Amino acid sequence: MTPPVSLTRYLIEEQRAGRINADLRLLIEVVARACKSISIAVGKGALGGVLGDAGSGGRASINIQGEAQKKLDVLSNEILLEANAWGGHLAALASEEMDVSLPISDDYPRGNYLLLFDPLDGSSNIDVNVSVGTIFSVLRCPEGVSEPRDEHFLQPGTAQVAAGYCVYGPSTMLVLTVGNGTHAFTLDREIGSFVLTARGMRIPEETREFAVNMSNQRFWEPPMQAYVGDLLAGKDGPRGKDFNMRWVASMVADVHRILTRGGIFSYPLDSKCAAKGGKLRLMYEANPMAFLVEQAGGAASTGRQRMLEVQPTGLHQRVPVFLGSRQEVEAAVRYHREHDARG
Ligand code: P6P
């Protein structure tokens, strides 16, 4: 029986093939190691004393997003900051949980990469024991920048050199792309290593499954109302087939299902979040997920533009998101384009 391929061996093979360098390999290994620590903390649940909201004296701690931070949000962020502080592979990092980006301290050498992450996405699900995850994205630090700032992170998703997530579910899985396909690694807790369990994930072109928060239906734009209305009409409607719906309300869990068996995930504009540009964040949620999905043969769009081509204007910028099975994303985009063309 051929020995299992560890994450380390996979990354060394990618380096040997010239697709990544030693610094990027080290960076990914460091992030994966931090995810193992987060997995342990999440897995303790109530026994770890880290459930519930962060903050003290009865006052919740509120992050830049205006969301109440969970204790595990803060802990996960700290784990990632500490793991990446001293390795010499990063120039700076940015987090959903931090107002501004953070250059690597002068106490350590700086590398050529920028790391962005949502340390614990879906954390509102933690207290009800539903899967959550860490999402990360890697960019190059622009040439000649010695003091990286927020503006240096504002690169389109096509500039990503690596992206991935770690889903803390019944098993802990790291799903990763370095631009050569999307691959899944399962944490073998007995040896403490991520082991390759799905090389070359492929999203089916077609699907009968959609993921959206239906409670927002009355707030959606007309093309989204029309698109979902036709999904719900099933085989008697214009789509000519019945659809099923899933909504975990944890992006990592929903996207992992779609990478595994297909589907379309959508968090569209609605009148509640339109002023902010959407609900989900471009730089450390939509872009890394779009990179993973495209590398698995799927598509990712704002409904009006390929996600990876959006030119960012802010570190915590929000966007509408449609991603998953290519033909279904194209159908959703068609509804938006036809609506816009009617003016
Ligand atoms: P809603 C979690 O808070 C998150 O950012 C994503 O993980 C998830 O897809 C979405 O928001 C859920 O939003 O409005 O359904 O709670």
Coordinates of C-alpha atoms in Angstrom, one line a residue, residues 165 212 240 285:
Y165 CA -9.6 27.1 4.5
V212 CA -28.9 31.0 0.4
G240 CA -37.4 22.3 -15.7
E285 CA -13.7 35.4 2.4

